[in-house]
Amino acid sequence: MGSLGSDPRLPPVLDFSAFRGSDQAAKAEFLQALGQACRDKGFFQLTNHGVAASLQERIFAASKEFFSLPLEEKLKAKLGPSTRGRGYETIGGQMLEPGAAPDTKEAIYLGQDLGEDDARVVKGEYGCGPNIYPSSLGREWHATCMEYLEAMKTLARDVMRALAAALDLREDFFDRFTDTDPAATLRLVHYPPTPTTSQLERGCGAHRDFGCITLLLQDAVGGLQVQDEVTGDWLDVAPVPGAYVVNLGNLMARWTNHHYTSNTHRVLNHSPCHRYSIPFFYSGNPAHTLETIPGLERTPLSLARKYGPPIPVNPYPPVSVADFLHDQFVQSYKRAEEYRPTPPELTT
């Protein structure tokens, strides 16, 4: 276990079999490294996670099949206010970094496929609805996506158990959050090569993820960067074949009162190649009320040193997962809608 390469600021590469195995010394070593990564980086890479390489290959093939469709075909599944967080997001549809340009990526959002007569859909619960995608792709395409989604949900529940143990909580502490109709989104993303001529162009602008944890499968092209928030340096997270890049989102940082951190990251695809990535966003039970975990009420000293006194005690009021995520999601799309490039005649 340890950091990839020589820079200790990089997310460590951790072997998940140590947590699932019977060797207690190896498990303790894993949890120590995991806890440290969650406290000072909010990122780590996970190997030996149990997801079959063949399934990873099939989900990448499904992604490329979708993005190879003509634009007019993809637009038949366009993401909109009535699609309940499902559908196709065009290039420039989201703007994650204030002050930059809208993101130069395209994506499709998928989740648990629920019929219009499902009780959760009828009640309008957060993130519940049927998937929408071009019918030309066929049922096998959708079945592959759903098989991958279920594999990610299983892995996410196990990762949450490890995160609890690394906080010296019972391993089942988060089970109520993970086992009751969890909000989970699968996103297939395509990054065309990003121009290097503009200081504002990003494949994906600098941001912190909104939810609890993200499990990212990236291809060999690279481009993911994590910020060292002490120095401001951007660090390249080199792809490890078959590994998942795991990062904590704002929901987890708030829930743990920053004992675990959510870190800033971005994607710059300056290569001549097209980049494909498969992030899985896991946010748990939408009805769950986020309140600071008992024992973590006092903000850690590392945060106090970073931002200065006073050290707050339990600064966050209770909020539902659904309300917290909805607010963060809306703001990122509002920025893209309000973006107006400076007319060329006004530039110098």
mmCIF file of C-alpha atoms in Angstrom:
data_model
loop_
_atom_site.group_PDB
_atom_site.id
_atom_site.type_symbol
_atom_site.label_atom_id
_atom_site.label_comp_id
_atom_site.label_asym_id
_atom_site.label_seq_id
_atom_site.Cartn_x
_atom_site.Cartn_y
_atom_site.Cartn_z
ATOM 1 C CA MET A 1 0.000 0.000 0.000
ATOM 2 C CA GLY A 2 1.132 3.550 -0.595
ATOM 3 C CA SER A 3 1.180 6.463 -2.967
ATOM 4 C CA LEU A 4 1.579 5.913 -6.676
ATOM 5 C CA GLY A 5 4.972 7.265 -7.652
ATOM 6 C CA SER A 6 7.229 9.261 -5.356
ATOM 7 C CA ASP A 7 4.953 12.170 -4.400
ATOM 8 C CA PRO A 8 3.318 11.414 -1.016
ATOM 9 C CA ARG A 9 0.632 14.007 -1.778
ATOM 10 C CA LEU A 10 -0.897 11.716 -4.419
ATOM 11 C CA PRO A 11 -3.878 9.500 -3.540
ATOM 12 C CA PRO A 12 -2.555 6.176 -2.198
ATOM 13 C CA VAL A 13 -3.267 2.908 -3.986
ATOM 14 C CA LEU A 14 -4.916 0.557 -1.474
ATOM 15 C CA ASP A 15 -5.607 -3.182 -1.710
ATOM 16 C CA PHE A 16 -9.245 -3.767 -0.712
ATOM 17 C CA SER A 17 -8.679 -7.486 -0.171
ATOM 18 C CA ALA A 18 -6.913 -6.538 3.082
ATOM 19 C CA PHE A 19 -10.199 -5.197 4.450
ATOM 20 C CA ARG A 20 -12.271 -8.161 3.292
ATOM 21 C CA GLY A 21 -9.726 -10.803 4.321
ATOM 22 C CA SER A 22 -9.063 -12.583 7.630
ATOM 23 C CA ASP A 23 -5.568 -11.193 8.308
ATOM 24 C CA GLN A 24 -6.255 -8.738 11.120
ATOM 25 C CA ALA A 25 -2.825 -7.092 10.926
ATOM 26 C CA ALA A 26 -3.263 -6.420 7.207
ATOM 27 C CA LYS A 27 -6.770 -5.088 7.858
ATOM 28 C CA ALA A 28 -5.492 -2.721 10.559
ATOM 29 C CA GLU A 29 -2.760 -1.456 8.214
ATOM 30 C CA PHE A 30 -5.347 -0.903 5.476
ATOM 31 C CA LEU A 31 -7.681 1.033 7.785
ATOM 32 C CA GLN A 32 -4.842 3.228 9.035
ATOM 33 C CA ALA A 33 -3.873 4.137 5.468
ATOM 34 C CA LEU A 34 -7.517 4.616 4.458
ATOM 35 C CA GLY A 35 -8.256 6.920 7.386
ATOM 36 C CA GLN A 36 -5.184 9.023 6.679
ATOM 37 C CA ALA A 37 -6.142 9.373 3.000
ATOM 38 C CA CYS A 38 -9.702 10.390 3.919
ATOM 39 C CA ARG A 39 -8.483 12.988 6.398
ATOM 40 C CA ASP A 40 -5.824 14.735 4.315
ATOM 41 C CA LYS A 41 -6.682 13.968 0.666
ATOM 42 C CA GLY A 42 -10.267 12.761 0.322
ATOM 43 C CA PHE A 43 -8.996 10.490 -2.478
ATOM 44 C CA PHE A 44 -7.535 7.011 -2.832
ATOM 45 C CA GLN A 45 -7.319 4.296 -5.487
ATOM 46 C CA LEU A 46 -8.696 0.833 -4.809
ATOM 47 C CA THR A 47 -7.422 -2.437 -6.279
ATOM 48 C CA ASN A 48 -8.643 -6.025 -5.742
ATOM 49 C CA HIS A 49 -12.166 -4.678 -5.351
ATOM 50 C CA GLY A 50 -13.968 -7.704 -6.776
ATOM 51 C CA VAL A 51 -15.500 -6.094 -9.879
ATOM 52 C CA ALA A 52 -14.785 -8.332 -12.882
ATOM 53 C CA ALA A 53 -12.482 -6.936 -15.564
ATOM 54 C CA SER A 54 -14.892 -8.296 -18.168
ATOM 55 C CA LEU A 55 -17.720 -6.155 -16.760
ATOM 56 C CA GLN A 56 -15.460 -3.093 -16.791
ATOM 57 C CA GLU A 57 -14.649 -3.787 -20.453
ATOM 58 C CA ARG A 58 -18.345 -4.117 -21.301
ATOM 59 C CA ILE A 59 -19.334 -0.851 -19.622
ATOM 60 C CA PHE A 60 -16.588 1.006 -21.509
ATOM 61 C CA ALA A 61 -17.854 -0.565 -24.741
ATOM 62 C CA ALA A 62 -21.394 0.557 -23.881
ATOM 63 C CA SER A 63 -20.144 4.087 -23.246
ATOM 64 C CA LYS A 64 -18.344 4.298 -26.575
ATOM 65 C CA GLU A 65 -21.386 2.874 -28.344
ATOM 66 C CA PHE A 66 -23.584 5.633 -26.930
ATOM 67 C CA PHE A 67 -21.225 8.506 -27.677
ATOM 68 C CA SER A 68 -20.631 7.303 -31.223
ATOM 69 C CA LEU A 69 -24.297 7.973 -32.023
ATOM 70 C CA PRO A 70 -25.206 11.052 -34.076
ATOM 71 C CA LEU A 71 -26.051 14.076 -31.945
ATOM 72 C CA GLU A 72 -29.677 14.071 -33.053
ATOM 73 C CA GLU A 73 -30.006 10.498 -31.800
ATOM 74 C CA LYS A 74 -28.451 11.315 -28.403
ATOM 75 C CA LEU A 75 -30.739 14.330 -28.069
ATOM 76 C CA LYS A 76 -33.741 11.994 -28.075
ATOM 77 C CA ALA A 77 -32.733 11.284 -24.467
ATOM 78 C CA LYS A 78 -31.849 14.852 -23.471
ATOM 79 C CA LEU A 79 -31.557 15.623 -19.756
ATOM 80 C CA GLY A 80 -34.155 18.152 -18.644
ATOM 81 C CA PRO A 81 -36.306 19.308 -15.713
ATOM 82 C CA SER A 82 -38.867 16.567 -16.376
ATOM 83 C CA THR A 83 -36.438 13.649 -16.740
ATOM 84 C CA ARG A 84 -35.765 13.219 -13.008
ATOM 85 C CA GLY A 85 -31.993 13.358 -13.293
ATOM 86 C CA ARG A 86 -31.863 10.888 -16.188
ATOM 87 C CA GLY A 87 -30.696 11.464 -19.743
ATOM 88 C CA TYR A 88 -28.110 13.014 -22.037
ATOM 89 C CA GLU A 89 -26.130 16.114 -21.084
ATOM 90 C CA THR A 90 -24.683 18.008 -24.048
ATOM 91 C CA ILE A 91 -21.191 19.480 -24.190
ATOM 92 C CA GLY A 92 -21.298 22.736 -22.233
ATOM 93 C CA GLY A 93 -24.417 21.725 -20.315
ATOM 94 C CA GLN A 94 -22.747 21.917 -16.901
ATOM 95 C CA MET A 95 -20.344 24.430 -15.362
ATOM 96 C CA LEU A 96 -18.695 23.111 -12.234
ATOM 97 C CA GLU A 97 -16.018 25.784 -11.830
ATOM 98 C CA PRO A 98 -17.239 29.352 -11.263
ATOM 99 C CA GLY A 99 -15.340 31.766 -13.492
ATOM 100 C CA ALA A 100 -14.328 29.133 -16.043
ATOM 101 C CA ALA A 101 -16.157 28.197 -19.233
ATOM 102 C CA PRO A 102 -18.854 25.483 -19.261
ATOM 103 C CA ASP A 103 -17.384 21.983 -19.169
ATOM 104 C CA THR A 104 -16.301 20.482 -22.496
ATOM 105 C CA LYS A 105 -17.708 17.023 -21.786
ATOM 106 C CA GLU A 106 -20.854 15.123 -22.668
ATOM 107 C CA ALA A 107 -22.516 12.517 -20.498
ATOM 108 C CA ILE A 108 -25.542 10.347 -19.921
ATOM 109 C CA TYR A 109 -27.073 9.853 -16.475
ATOM 110 C CA LEU A 110 -28.591 6.500 -15.506
ATOM 111 C CA GLY A 111 -30.004 5.138 -12.261
ATOM 112 C CA GLN A 112 -32.235 2.373 -10.982
ATOM 113 C CA ASP A 113 -34.825 1.908 -13.698
ATOM 114 C CA LEU A 114 -38.227 2.530 -12.094
ATOM 115 C CA GLY A 115 -41.561 2.522 -13.892
ATOM 116 C CA GLU A 116 -43.965 5.442 -13.779
ATOM 117 C CA ASP A 117 -46.241 3.406 -11.488
ATOM 118 C CA ASP A 118 -43.520 2.755 -8.900
ATOM 119 C CA ALA A 119 -44.562 4.235 -5.542
ATOM 120 C CA ARG A 120 -41.351 6.249 -5.266
ATOM 121 C CA VAL A 121 -41.887 7.758 -8.708
ATOM 122 C CA VAL A 122 -45.529 8.542 -7.991
ATOM 123 C CA LYS A 123 -44.502 10.357 -4.795
ATOM 124 C CA GLY A 124 -41.824 12.300 -6.660
ATOM 125 C CA GLU A 125 -38.971 11.053 -4.492
ATOM 126 C CA TYR A 126 -35.501 12.358 -5.252
ATOM 127 C CA GLY A 127 -33.724 10.725 -8.196
ATOM 128 C CA CYS A 128 -36.481 8.189 -8.872
ATOM 129 C CA GLY A 129 -37.739 7.509 -12.372
ATOM 130 C CA PRO A 130 -37.285 5.479 -15.550
ATOM 131 C CA ASN A 131 -34.048 5.625 -17.498
ATOM 132 C CA ILE A 132 -34.168 7.330 -20.871
ATOM 133 C CA TYR A 133 -31.810 6.442 -23.711
ATOM 134 C CA PRO A 134 -32.053 6.126 -27.495
ATOM 135 C CA SER A 135 -34.088 3.050 -28.409
ATOM 136 C CA SER A 136 -31.567 2.277 -31.170
ATOM 137 C CA LEU A 137 -29.141 1.042 -28.489
ATOM 138 C CA GLY A 138 -31.415 -1.855 -27.535
ATOM 139 C CA ARG A 139 -32.161 -3.662 -24.294
ATOM 140 C CA GLU A 140 -28.785 -5.386 -24.065
ATOM 141 C CA TRP A 141 -27.065 -2.002 -23.829
ATOM 142 C CA HIS A 142 -29.307 -1.000 -20.938
ATOM 143 C CA ALA A 143 -28.905 -4.396 -19.261
ATOM 144 C CA THR A 144 -25.119 -3.982 -19.249
ATOM 145 C CA CYS A 145 -25.472 -0.574 -17.611
ATOM 146 C CA MET A 146 -27.822 -1.957 -14.933
ATOM 147 C CA GLU A 147 -25.520 -4.912 -14.228
ATOM 148 C CA TYR A 148 -22.661 -2.477 -13.711
ATOM 149 C CA LEU A 149 -24.833 -0.210 -11.536
ATOM 150 C CA GLU A 150 -25.649 -3.113 -9.204
ATOM 151 C CA ALA A 151 -21.973 -4.103 -8.968
ATOM 152 C CA MET A 152 -21.131 -0.529 -7.991
ATOM 153 C CA LYS A 153 -23.837 -0.439 -5.323
ATOM 154 C CA THR A 154 -22.373 -3.586 -3.767
ATOM 155 C CA LEU A 155 -18.858 -2.170 -3.814
ATOM 156 C CA ALA A 156 -20.045 1.182 -2.437
ATOM 157 C CA ARG A 157 -21.706 -0.504 0.558
ATOM 158 C CA ASP A 158 -18.459 -2.299 1.371
ATOM 159 C CA VAL A 159 -16.444 0.916 0.993
ATOM 160 C CA MET A 160 -18.845 2.651 3.393
ATOM 161 C CA ARG A 161 -18.212 -0.112 5.923
ATOM 162 C CA ALA A 162 -14.473 0.463 5.605
ATOM 163 C CA LEU A 163 -14.942 4.224 6.008
ATOM 164 C CA ALA A 164 -16.885 3.628 9.216
ATOM 165 C CA ALA A 165 -14.205 1.316 10.605
ATOM 166 C CA ALA A 166 -11.488 3.874 9.787
ATOM 167 C CA LEU A 167 -13.414 6.373 11.944
ATOM 168 C CA ASP A 168 -13.423 3.847 14.814
ATOM 169 C CA LEU A 169 -17.159 3.355 14.340
ATOM 170 C CA ARG A 170 -18.952 0.029 14.028
ATOM 171 C CA GLU A 171 -18.587 -1.320 10.493
ATOM 172 C CA ASP A 172 -22.373 -1.344 10.161
ATOM 173 C CA PHE A 173 -22.742 2.309 11.240
ATOM 174 C CA PHE A 174 -23.726 3.472 7.733
ATOM 175 C CA ASP A 175 -25.916 0.460 6.894
ATOM 176 C CA ARG A 176 -29.215 2.301 7.429
ATOM 177 C CA PHE A 177 -27.936 4.948 5.047
ATOM 178 C CA THR A 178 -26.847 2.477 2.376
ATOM 179 C CA ASP A 179 -29.505 -0.268 2.489
ATOM 180 C CA THR A 180 -32.771 1.680 2.131
ATOM 181 C CA ASP A 181 -33.364 2.617 -1.528
ATOM 182 C CA PRO A 182 -30.018 4.418 -1.885
ATOM 183 C CA ALA A 183 -29.667 7.280 -4.349
ATOM 184 C CA ALA A 184 -27.084 6.101 -6.862
ATOM 185 C CA THR A 185 -26.226 7.533 -10.255
ATOM 186 C CA LEU A 186 -24.183 5.963 -13.012
ATOM 187 C CA ARG A 187 -22.717 8.452 -15.433
ATOM 188 C CA LEU A 188 -21.007 7.639 -18.707
ATOM 189 C CA VAL A 189 -18.749 10.540 -19.692
ATOM 190 C CA HIS A 190 -16.881 11.444 -22.878
ATOM 191 C CA TYR A 191 -14.162 14.107 -23.007
ATOM 192 C CA PRO A 192 -13.055 15.248 -26.456
ATOM 193 C CA PRO A 193 -9.516 16.682 -26.456
ATOM 194 C CA THR A 194 -9.676 20.046 -24.653
ATOM 195 C CA PRO A 195 -8.055 23.040 -26.372
ATOM 196 C CA THR A 196 -4.964 24.402 -24.637
ATOM 197 C CA THR A 197 -5.340 27.849 -26.175
ATOM 198 C CA SER A 198 -7.862 29.129 -23.627
ATOM 199 C CA GLN A 199 -7.131 29.555 -19.925
ATOM 200 C CA LEU A 200 -10.823 28.943 -19.186
ATOM 201 C CA GLU A 201 -11.367 25.645 -21.036
ATOM 202 C CA ARG A 202 -11.795 22.555 -18.880
ATOM 203 C CA GLY A 203 -12.919 19.059 -19.647
ATOM 204 C CA CYS A 204 -14.463 19.186 -16.195
ATOM 205 C CA GLY A 205 -13.993 22.305 -14.095
ATOM 206 C CA ALA A 206 -12.478 22.354 -10.625
ATOM 207 C CA HIS A 207 -15.039 21.217 -8.065
ATOM 208 C CA ARG A 208 -15.766 19.012 -5.091
ATOM 209 C CA ASP A 209 -18.268 16.203 -5.599
ATOM 210 C CA PHE A 210 -21.719 16.732 -4.162
ATOM 211 C CA GLY A 211 -22.617 13.383 -2.644
ATOM 212 C CA CYS A 212 -21.201 10.796 -0.275
ATOM 213 C CA ILE A 213 -18.626 8.824 -2.273
ATOM 214 C CA THR A 214 -17.698 8.535 -5.938
ATOM 215 C CA LEU A 215 -16.255 5.390 -7.534
ATOM 216 C CA LEU A 216 -14.498 6.338 -10.768
ATOM 217 C CA LEU A 217 -13.322 3.950 -13.462
ATOM 218 C CA GLN A 218 -11.051 5.871 -15.832
ATOM 219 C CA ASP A 219 -9.463 4.771 -19.078
ATOM 220 C CA ALA A 220 -5.748 4.925 -19.849
ATOM 221 C CA VAL A 221 -5.801 8.473 -21.279
ATOM 222 C CA GLY A 222 -5.522 10.243 -17.917
ATOM 223 C CA GLY A 223 -6.356 13.874 -17.251
ATOM 224 C CA LEU A 224 -7.777 13.668 -13.730
ATOM 225 C CA GLN A 225 -6.046 16.110 -11.384
ATOM 226 C CA VAL A 226 -6.410 16.504 -7.626
ATOM 227 C CA GLN A 227 -5.418 19.738 -5.926
ATOM 228 C CA ASP A 228 -2.980 19.843 -3.049
ATOM 229 C CA GLU A 229 -4.955 22.318 -0.998
ATOM 230 C CA VAL A 230 -1.919 23.349 1.052
ATOM 231 C CA THR A 231 0.238 24.421 -1.903
ATOM 232 C CA GLY A 232 -2.456 24.809 -4.579
ATOM 233 C CA ASP A 233 -0.531 22.458 -6.886
ATOM 234 C CA TRP A 234 -2.463 20.260 -9.309
ATOM 235 C CA LEU A 235 -1.390 16.609 -9.146
ATOM 236 C CA ASP A 236 -2.005 14.109 -11.958
ATOM 237 C CA VAL A 237 -3.789 10.944 -10.802
ATOM 238 C CA ALA A 238 -2.258 8.381 -13.123
ATOM 239 C CA PRO A 239 -4.657 5.596 -14.133
ATOM 240 C CA VAL A 240 -4.024 2.199 -12.541
ATOM 241 C CA PRO A 241 -5.477 -0.504 -14.831
ATOM 242 C CA GLY A 242 -8.735 -1.817 -13.388
ATOM 243 C CA ALA A 243 -8.533 0.271 -10.206
ATOM 244 C CA TYR A 244 -11.230 2.591 -8.893
ATOM 245 C CA VAL A 245 -10.429 6.143 -7.929
ATOM 246 C CA VAL A 246 -12.547 6.735 -4.822
ATOM 247 C CA ASN A 247 -13.214 10.212 -3.527
ATOM 248 C CA LEU A 248 -15.372 11.638 -0.789
ATOM 249 C CA GLY A 249 -17.966 14.286 -1.543
ATOM 250 C CA ASN A 250 -19.360 17.295 0.290
ATOM 251 C CA LEU A 251 -22.076 15.193 1.905
ATOM 252 C CA MET A 252 -19.495 13.005 3.663
ATOM 253 C CA ALA A 253 -17.382 16.013 4.653
ATOM 254 C CA ARG A 254 -20.418 17.675 6.220
ATOM 255 C CA TRP A 255 -21.606 14.474 7.901
ATOM 256 C CA THR A 256 -18.198 13.892 9.522
ATOM 257 C CA ASN A 257 -17.751 17.601 10.329
ATOM 258 C CA HIS A 258 -14.606 17.597 8.128
ATOM 259 C CA HIS A 259 -12.862 14.766 9.929
ATOM 260 C CA TYR A 260 -13.044 13.364 6.397
ATOM 261 C CA THR A 261 -12.385 15.853 3.623
ATOM 262 C CA SER A 262 -13.865 16.501 0.199
ATOM 263 C CA ASN A 263 -11.119 17.641 -2.132
ATOM 264 C CA THR A 264 -11.031 19.800 -5.248
ATOM 265 C CA HIS A 265 -10.366 18.045 -8.564
ATOM 266 C CA ARG A 266 -10.751 18.631 -12.292
ATOM 267 C CA VAL A 267 -10.172 17.006 -15.680
ATOM 268 C CA LEU A 268 -7.975 18.487 -18.413
ATOM 269 C CA ASN A 269 -7.818 16.296 -21.492
ATOM 270 C CA HIS A 270 -4.892 17.879 -23.328
ATOM 271 C CA SER A 271 -4.044 14.636 -25.085
ATOM 272 C CA PRO A 272 -4.954 14.069 -28.755
ATOM 273 C CA CYS A 273 -7.151 11.145 -27.631
ATOM 274 C CA HIS A 274 -10.775 10.979 -26.621
ATOM 275 C CA ARG A 275 -11.174 10.193 -22.928
ATOM 276 C CA TYR A 276 -13.929 8.015 -21.449
ATOM 277 C CA SER A 277 -14.666 7.707 -17.750
ATOM 278 C CA ILE A 278 -17.373 5.961 -15.738
ATOM 279 C CA PRO A 279 -18.130 7.708 -12.426
ATOM 280 C CA PHE A 280 -20.639 6.199 -10.007
ATOM 281 C CA PHE A 281 -22.082 8.659 -7.514
ATOM 282 C CA TYR A 282 -23.367 7.129 -4.305
ATOM 283 C CA SER A 283 -25.405 9.244 -1.921
ATOM 284 C CA GLY A 284 -27.450 6.779 0.104
ATOM 285 C CA ASN A 285 -30.978 7.096 1.429
ATOM 286 C CA PRO A 286 -32.458 10.419 0.190
ATOM 287 C CA ALA A 287 -34.732 10.648 3.251
ATOM 288 C CA HIS A 288 -31.844 10.288 5.699
ATOM 289 C CA THR A 289 -31.242 13.341 7.880
ATOM 290 C CA LEU A 290 -27.630 14.460 7.960
ATOM 291 C CA GLU A 291 -26.515 15.318 11.457
ATOM 292 C CA THR A 292 -22.932 15.415 12.673
ATOM 293 C CA ILE A 293 -21.817 11.921 13.677
ATOM 294 C CA PRO A 294 -21.634 11.658 17.497
ATOM 295 C CA GLY A 295 -18.074 12.156 18.675
ATOM 296 C CA LEU A 296 -17.111 14.319 15.683
ATOM 297 C CA GLU A 297 -18.782 17.543 16.810
ATOM 298 C CA ARG A 298 -15.540 19.440 17.232
ATOM 299 C CA THR A 299 -13.871 20.410 13.967
ATOM 300 C CA PRO A 300 -10.444 18.741 13.639
ATOM 301 C CA LEU A 301 -7.349 20.778 14.436
ATOM 302 C CA SER A 302 -6.024 20.311 10.896
ATOM 303 C CA LEU A 303 -8.962 22.329 9.566
ATOM 304 C CA ALA A 304 -8.497 24.969 12.237
ATOM 305 C CA ARG A 305 -4.834 25.353 11.264
ATOM 306 C CA LYS A 306 -5.869 25.700 7.643
ATOM 307 C CA TYR A 307 -8.601 28.292 8.094
ATOM 308 C CA GLY A 308 -7.710 29.806 11.451
ATOM 309 C CA PRO A 309 -9.635 30.109 14.738
ATOM 310 C CA PRO A 310 -12.200 29.920 16.116
ATOM 311 C CA ILE A 311 -12.668 26.159 15.964
ATOM 312 C CA PRO A 312 -16.400 25.634 15.330
ATOM 313 C CA VAL A 313 -18.372 23.060 17.251
ATOM 314 C CA ASN A 314 -21.100 21.205 15.318
ATOM 315 C CA PRO A 315 -21.609 24.102 12.872
ATOM 316 C CA TYR A 316 -24.160 22.435 10.582
ATOM 317 C CA PRO A 317 -27.940 22.229 11.127
ATOM 318 C CA PRO A 318 -29.730 18.992 10.171
ATOM 319 C CA VAL A 319 -30.674 18.607 6.492
ATOM 320 C CA SER A 320 -32.067 15.746 4.424
ATOM 321 C CA VAL A 321 -29.822 14.071 1.873
ATOM 322 C CA ALA A 322 -32.314 14.921 -0.890
ATOM 323 C CA ASP A 323 -32.411 18.646 -0.053
ATOM 324 C CA PHE A 324 -28.633 18.866 0.270
ATOM 325 C CA LEU A 325 -27.996 17.182 -3.088
ATOM 326 C CA HIS A 326 -30.729 19.057 -4.943
ATOM 327 C CA ASP A 327 -29.281 22.422 -3.951
ATOM 328 C CA GLN A 328 -25.755 21.491 -5.044
ATOM 329 C CA PHE A 329 -26.940 19.970 -8.325
ATOM 330 C CA VAL A 330 -29.079 22.961 -9.290
ATOM 331 C CA GLN A 331 -26.303 25.480 -8.678
ATOM 332 C CA SER A 332 -23.880 23.793 -11.100
ATOM 333 C CA TYR A 333 -26.407 23.852 -13.962
ATOM 334 C CA LYS A 334 -27.543 27.374 -13.148
ATOM 335 C CA ARG A 335 -23.975 28.591 -13.677
ATOM 336 C CA ALA A 336 -23.908 27.059 -17.178
ATOM 337 C CA GLU A 337 -27.254 28.634 -18.095
ATOM 338 C CA GLU A 338 -26.164 32.076 -16.894
ATOM 339 C CA TYR A 339 -22.739 31.919 -18.557
ATOM 340 C CA ARG A 340 -22.225 34.542 -21.224
ATOM 341 C CA PRO A 341 -18.814 34.627 -22.933
ATOM 342 C CA THR A 342 -17.203 38.033 -23.235
ATOM 343 C CA PRO A 343 -17.766 39.326 -26.799
ATOM 344 C CA PRO A 344 -14.521 39.284 -28.810
ATOM 345 C CA GLU A 345 -14.612 43.048 -29.315
ATOM 346 C CA LEU A 346 -14.388 43.525 -25.528
ATOM 347 C CA THR A 347 -11.299 41.369 -25.085
ATOM 348 C CA THR A 348 -7.763 42.731 -25.269
#
